[in-house]
Short mmCIF file of C-alpha atoms in Angstrom, two decimals:
data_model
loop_
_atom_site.label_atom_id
_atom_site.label_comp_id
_atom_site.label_asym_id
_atom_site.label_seq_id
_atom_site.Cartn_x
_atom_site.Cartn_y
_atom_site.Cartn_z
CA UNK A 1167 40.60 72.94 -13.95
CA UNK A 1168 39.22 76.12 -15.53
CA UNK A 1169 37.48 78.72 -12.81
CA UNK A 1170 35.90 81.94 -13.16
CA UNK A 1171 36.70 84.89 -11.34
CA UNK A 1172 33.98 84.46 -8.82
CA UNK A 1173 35.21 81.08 -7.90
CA UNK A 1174 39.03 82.94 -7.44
CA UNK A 1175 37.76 84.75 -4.76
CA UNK A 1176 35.93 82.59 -3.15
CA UNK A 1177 38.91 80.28 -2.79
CA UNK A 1178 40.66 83.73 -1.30
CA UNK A 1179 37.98 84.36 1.20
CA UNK A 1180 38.01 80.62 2.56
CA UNK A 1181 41.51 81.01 2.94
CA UNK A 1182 41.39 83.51 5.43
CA UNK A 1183 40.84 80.90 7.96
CA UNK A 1184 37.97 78.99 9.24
CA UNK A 1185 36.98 81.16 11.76
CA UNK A 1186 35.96 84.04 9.00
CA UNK A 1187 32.10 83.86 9.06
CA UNK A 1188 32.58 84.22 5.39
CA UNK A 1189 34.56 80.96 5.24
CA UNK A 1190 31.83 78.27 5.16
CA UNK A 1191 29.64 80.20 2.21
CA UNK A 1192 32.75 80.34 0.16
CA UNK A 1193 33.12 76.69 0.51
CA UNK A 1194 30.04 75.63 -0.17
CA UNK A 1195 29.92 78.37 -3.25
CA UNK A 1196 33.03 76.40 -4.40
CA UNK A 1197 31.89 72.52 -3.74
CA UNK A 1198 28.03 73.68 -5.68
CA UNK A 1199 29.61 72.46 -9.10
CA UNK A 1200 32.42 69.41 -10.00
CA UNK A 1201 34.60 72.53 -11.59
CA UNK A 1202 34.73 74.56 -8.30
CA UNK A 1203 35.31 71.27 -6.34
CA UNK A 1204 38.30 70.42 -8.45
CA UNK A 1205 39.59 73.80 -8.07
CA UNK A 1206 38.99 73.48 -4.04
CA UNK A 1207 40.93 69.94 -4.67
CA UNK A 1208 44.24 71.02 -5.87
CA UNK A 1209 44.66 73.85 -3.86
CA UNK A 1210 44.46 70.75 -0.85
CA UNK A 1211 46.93 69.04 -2.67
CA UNK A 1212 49.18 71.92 -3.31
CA UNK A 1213 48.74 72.93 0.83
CA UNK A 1214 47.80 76.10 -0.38
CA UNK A 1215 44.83 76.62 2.17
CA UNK A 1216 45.22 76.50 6.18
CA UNK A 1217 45.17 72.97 7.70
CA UNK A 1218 41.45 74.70 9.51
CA UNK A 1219 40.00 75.55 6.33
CA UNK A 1220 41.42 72.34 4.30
CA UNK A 1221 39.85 70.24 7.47
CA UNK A 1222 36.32 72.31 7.20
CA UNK A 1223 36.76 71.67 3.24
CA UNK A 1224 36.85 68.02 3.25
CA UNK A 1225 34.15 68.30 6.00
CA UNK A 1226 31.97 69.92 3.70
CA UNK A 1227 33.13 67.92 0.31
CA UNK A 1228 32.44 64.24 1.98
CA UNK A 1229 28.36 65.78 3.44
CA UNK A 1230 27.53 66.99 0.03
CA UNK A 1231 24.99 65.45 -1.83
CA UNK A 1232 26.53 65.20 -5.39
CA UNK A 1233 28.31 62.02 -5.24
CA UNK A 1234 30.95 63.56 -7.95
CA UNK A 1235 32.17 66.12 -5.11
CA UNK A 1236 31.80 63.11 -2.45
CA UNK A 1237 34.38 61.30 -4.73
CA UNK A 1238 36.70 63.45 -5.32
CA UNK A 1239 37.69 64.16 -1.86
CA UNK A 1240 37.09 60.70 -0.67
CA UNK A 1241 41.32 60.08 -0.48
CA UNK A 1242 41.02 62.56 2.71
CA UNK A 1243 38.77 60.46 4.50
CA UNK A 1244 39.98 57.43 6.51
CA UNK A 1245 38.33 54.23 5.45
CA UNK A 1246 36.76 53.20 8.69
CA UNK A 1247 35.11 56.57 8.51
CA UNK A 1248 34.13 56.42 4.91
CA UNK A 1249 30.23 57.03 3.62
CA UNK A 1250 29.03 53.54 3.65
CA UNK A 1251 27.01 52.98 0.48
CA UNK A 1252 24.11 50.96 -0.71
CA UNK A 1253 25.57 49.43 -3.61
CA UNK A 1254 23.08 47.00 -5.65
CA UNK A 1255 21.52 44.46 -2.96
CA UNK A 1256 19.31 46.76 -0.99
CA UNK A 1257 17.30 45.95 2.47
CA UNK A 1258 14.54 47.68 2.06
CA UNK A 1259 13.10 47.18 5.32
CA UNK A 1260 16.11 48.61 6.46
CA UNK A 1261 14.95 51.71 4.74
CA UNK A 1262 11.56 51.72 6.09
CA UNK A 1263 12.90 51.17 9.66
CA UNK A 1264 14.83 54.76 9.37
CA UNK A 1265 13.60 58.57 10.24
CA UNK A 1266 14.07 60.49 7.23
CA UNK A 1267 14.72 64.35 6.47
CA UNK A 1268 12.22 65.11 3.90
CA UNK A 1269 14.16 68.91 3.69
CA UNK A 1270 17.27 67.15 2.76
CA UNK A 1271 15.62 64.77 0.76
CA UNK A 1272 14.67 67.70 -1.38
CA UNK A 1273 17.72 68.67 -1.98
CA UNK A 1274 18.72 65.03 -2.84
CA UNK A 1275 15.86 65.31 -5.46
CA UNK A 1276 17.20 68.82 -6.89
CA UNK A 1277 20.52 67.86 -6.77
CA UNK A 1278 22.54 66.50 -10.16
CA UNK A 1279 24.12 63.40 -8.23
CA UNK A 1280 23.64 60.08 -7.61
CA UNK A 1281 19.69 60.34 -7.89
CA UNK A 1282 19.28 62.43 -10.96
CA UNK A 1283 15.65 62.63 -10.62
CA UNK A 1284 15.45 65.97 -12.34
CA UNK A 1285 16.84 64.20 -15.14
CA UNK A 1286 13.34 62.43 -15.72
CA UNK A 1287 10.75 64.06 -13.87
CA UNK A 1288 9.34 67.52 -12.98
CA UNK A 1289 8.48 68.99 -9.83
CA UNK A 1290 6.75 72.64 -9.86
CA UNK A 1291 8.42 73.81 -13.06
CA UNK A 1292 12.05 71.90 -12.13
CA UNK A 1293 13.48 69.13 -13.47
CA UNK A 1294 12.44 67.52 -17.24
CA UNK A 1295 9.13 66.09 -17.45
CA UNK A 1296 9.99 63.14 -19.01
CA UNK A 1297 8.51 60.69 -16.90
CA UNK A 1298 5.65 61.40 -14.68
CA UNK A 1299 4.62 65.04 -13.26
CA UNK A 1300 5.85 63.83 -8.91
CA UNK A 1301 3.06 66.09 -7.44
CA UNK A 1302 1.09 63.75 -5.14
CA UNK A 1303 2.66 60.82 -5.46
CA UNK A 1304 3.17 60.62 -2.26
CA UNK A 1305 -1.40 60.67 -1.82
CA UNK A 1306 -0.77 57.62 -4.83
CA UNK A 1307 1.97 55.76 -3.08
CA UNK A 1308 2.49 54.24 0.32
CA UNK A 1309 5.89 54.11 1.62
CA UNK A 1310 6.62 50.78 0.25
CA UNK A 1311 5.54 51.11 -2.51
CA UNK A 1312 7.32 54.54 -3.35
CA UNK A 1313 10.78 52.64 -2.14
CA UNK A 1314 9.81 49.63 -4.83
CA UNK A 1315 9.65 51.95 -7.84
CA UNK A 1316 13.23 53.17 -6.41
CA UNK A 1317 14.34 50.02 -5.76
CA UNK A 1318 13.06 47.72 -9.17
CA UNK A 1319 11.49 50.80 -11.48
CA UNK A 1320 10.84 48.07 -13.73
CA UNK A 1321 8.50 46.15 -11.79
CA UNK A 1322 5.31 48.23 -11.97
CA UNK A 1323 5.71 50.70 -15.03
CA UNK A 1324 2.18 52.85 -15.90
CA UNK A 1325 1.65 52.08 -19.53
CA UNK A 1326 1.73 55.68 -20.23
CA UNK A 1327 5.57 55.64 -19.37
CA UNK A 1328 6.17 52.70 -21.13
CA UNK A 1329 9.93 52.59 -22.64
CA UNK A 1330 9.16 51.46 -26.79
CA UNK A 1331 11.74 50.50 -29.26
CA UNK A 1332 11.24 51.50 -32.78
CA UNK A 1333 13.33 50.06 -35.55
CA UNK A 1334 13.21 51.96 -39.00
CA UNK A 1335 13.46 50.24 -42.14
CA UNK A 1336 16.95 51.11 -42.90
CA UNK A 1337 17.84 49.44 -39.53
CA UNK A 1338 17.88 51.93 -37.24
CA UNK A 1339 16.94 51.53 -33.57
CA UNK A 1340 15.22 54.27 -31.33
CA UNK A 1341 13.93 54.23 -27.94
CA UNK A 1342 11.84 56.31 -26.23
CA UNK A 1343 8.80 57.35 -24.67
CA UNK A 1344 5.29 57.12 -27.04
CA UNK A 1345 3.80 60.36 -28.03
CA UNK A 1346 1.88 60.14 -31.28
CA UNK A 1347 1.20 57.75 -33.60
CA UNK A 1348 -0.90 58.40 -36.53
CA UNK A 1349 -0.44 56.99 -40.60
CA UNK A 1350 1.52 60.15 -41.61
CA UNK A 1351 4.38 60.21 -38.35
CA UNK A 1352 5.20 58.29 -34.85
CA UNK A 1353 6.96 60.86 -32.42
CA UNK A 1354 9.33 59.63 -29.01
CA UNK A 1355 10.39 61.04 -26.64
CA UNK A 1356 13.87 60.11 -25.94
CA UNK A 1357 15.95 60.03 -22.66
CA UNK A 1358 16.88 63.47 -22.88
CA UNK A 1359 13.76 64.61 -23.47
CA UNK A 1360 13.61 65.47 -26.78
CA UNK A 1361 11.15 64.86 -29.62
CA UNK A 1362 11.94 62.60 -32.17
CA UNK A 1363 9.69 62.16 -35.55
CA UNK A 1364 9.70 59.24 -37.80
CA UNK A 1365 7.72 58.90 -40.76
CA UNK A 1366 5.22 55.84 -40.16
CA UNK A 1367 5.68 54.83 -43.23
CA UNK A 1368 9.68 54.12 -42.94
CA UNK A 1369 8.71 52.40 -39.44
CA UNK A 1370 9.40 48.39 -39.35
CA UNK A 1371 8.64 47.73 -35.65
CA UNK A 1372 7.29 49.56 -32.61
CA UNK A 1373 7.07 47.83 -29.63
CA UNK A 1374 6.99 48.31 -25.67
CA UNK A 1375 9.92 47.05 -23.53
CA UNK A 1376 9.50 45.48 -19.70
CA UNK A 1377 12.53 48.30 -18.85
CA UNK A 1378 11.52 51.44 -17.31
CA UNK A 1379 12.98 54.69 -18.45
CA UNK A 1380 14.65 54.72 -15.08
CA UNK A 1381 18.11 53.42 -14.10
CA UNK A 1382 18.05 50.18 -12.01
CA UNK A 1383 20.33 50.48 -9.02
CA UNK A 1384 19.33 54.46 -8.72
CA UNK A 1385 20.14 54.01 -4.72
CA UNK A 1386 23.32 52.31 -5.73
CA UNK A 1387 25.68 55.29 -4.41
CA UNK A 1388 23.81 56.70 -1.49
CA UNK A 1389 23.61 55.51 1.84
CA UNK A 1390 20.39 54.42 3.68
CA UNK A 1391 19.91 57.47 5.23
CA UNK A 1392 20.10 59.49 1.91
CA UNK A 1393 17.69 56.74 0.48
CA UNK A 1394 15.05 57.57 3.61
CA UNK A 1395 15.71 60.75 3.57
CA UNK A 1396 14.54 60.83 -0.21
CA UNK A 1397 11.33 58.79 0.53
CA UNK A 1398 10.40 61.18 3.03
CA UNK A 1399 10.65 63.76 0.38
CA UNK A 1400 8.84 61.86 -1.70
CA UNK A 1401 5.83 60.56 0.29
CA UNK A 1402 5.30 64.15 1.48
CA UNK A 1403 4.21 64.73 -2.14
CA UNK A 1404 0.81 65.18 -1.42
CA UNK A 1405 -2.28 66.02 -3.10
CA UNK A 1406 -3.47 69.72 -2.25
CA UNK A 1407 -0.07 70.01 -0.21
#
């Protein structure tokens, strides 16, 4: 895989053994995006860093909470000793039952892994404000009620956030969010946030969907604790907070 230059020497300085200071920064530097992870792979595979730093590597690789980095260094790990993920049938109360980190929730939230919720919502100027603006939800939302909407998003959807299909009159389907409708254009939103404008007039059907714009199985690849640790993030989202 392609690296810069910075990612070069950050590979160097982690090499100088895991007792450098400067050892664990580098490492982390290198694990922050799939590219420098990659790069940190091979040079595993090619025993090109001490067996200290390769050890403190892995360490680092399998606690990280993009599940792309998790994955690729997931051969190193022994299976007994493997993260232990939700997959699709969830016990929520399971969830519920469990002390989470709302700091490393956060950084669940921010990060571009398994729960991609910057992908759809905004949060102080971060993220793509798709679907709805999370400041206070945690004042709107019990506990149980936050873990539902991760759990089944399409079970309680606010009709503001409803998912429409539109299908043109040449036969073309759209989906998307509703932002205008008026006799001269209808305008979505689509998934990646972008605007999309359709004459009315060329418009053969518009109507809402019982899907949410959210993924089902969003908790699929986490464990519980990540999944608590998230809600804790979440329900400390509170008004005037």
């Amino acid at each position: 895989p392609a690296i810069d230059g910075a990612g070069r020497e950050a590979l160097a300085v982690a090499s100088n053994g895991a007792g450098d200071p400067r050892c664990r920064p580098a490492l982390d530097r290198l694990l922050a995006s799939t590219s420098g992870a990659l790069f940190l792979k091979r040079a595993l595979d090619r025993d090109e860093t001490p067996d200290d730093v390769a050890l403190l590597a892995i360490e680092r690789a399998v606690a990280s909470t993009d599940p792309s980095v998790r994955d690729l260094f997931r051969e190193f790990v022994p299976e007994e000793d493997r993260r232990k993920t939700l997959g699709t049938a969830i016990d929520a109360a399971e969830i519920l039952a469990m002390r989470g980190d709302g700091k490393r929730g956060r950084e669940i939230f921010l990060a571009d892994g398994a729960a991609q919720c910057t992908r759809c919502h905004s949060l102080d100027g971060t993220g793509t404000p798709i679907g709805p603006d999370l400041r206070g939800v945690g004042s709107r939302l019990d506990r149980e009620r936050l873990l539902a909407s991760l759990i089944e998003p399409s079970r309680e959807i606010d009709p503001a956030y409803a998912l429409h299909l539109l299908v043109t009159r040449d036969g073309r389907a759209l989906t998307g969010l509703l932002v205008q409708r008026n006799d001269s254009e209808t305008v979505l939103r689509d998934a990646r946030g972008e605007l999309v404008t359709v004459p009315s007039a060329e418009v053969n059907l518009l109507a809402p969907q019982r899907n949410s714009l959210m993924p089902d199985f969003l908790l699929r690849d986490m464990t519980a604790q990540d999944a608590a640790d998230l809600l804790a993030f979440l329900a400390s989202l509170r008004d005037g907070e």
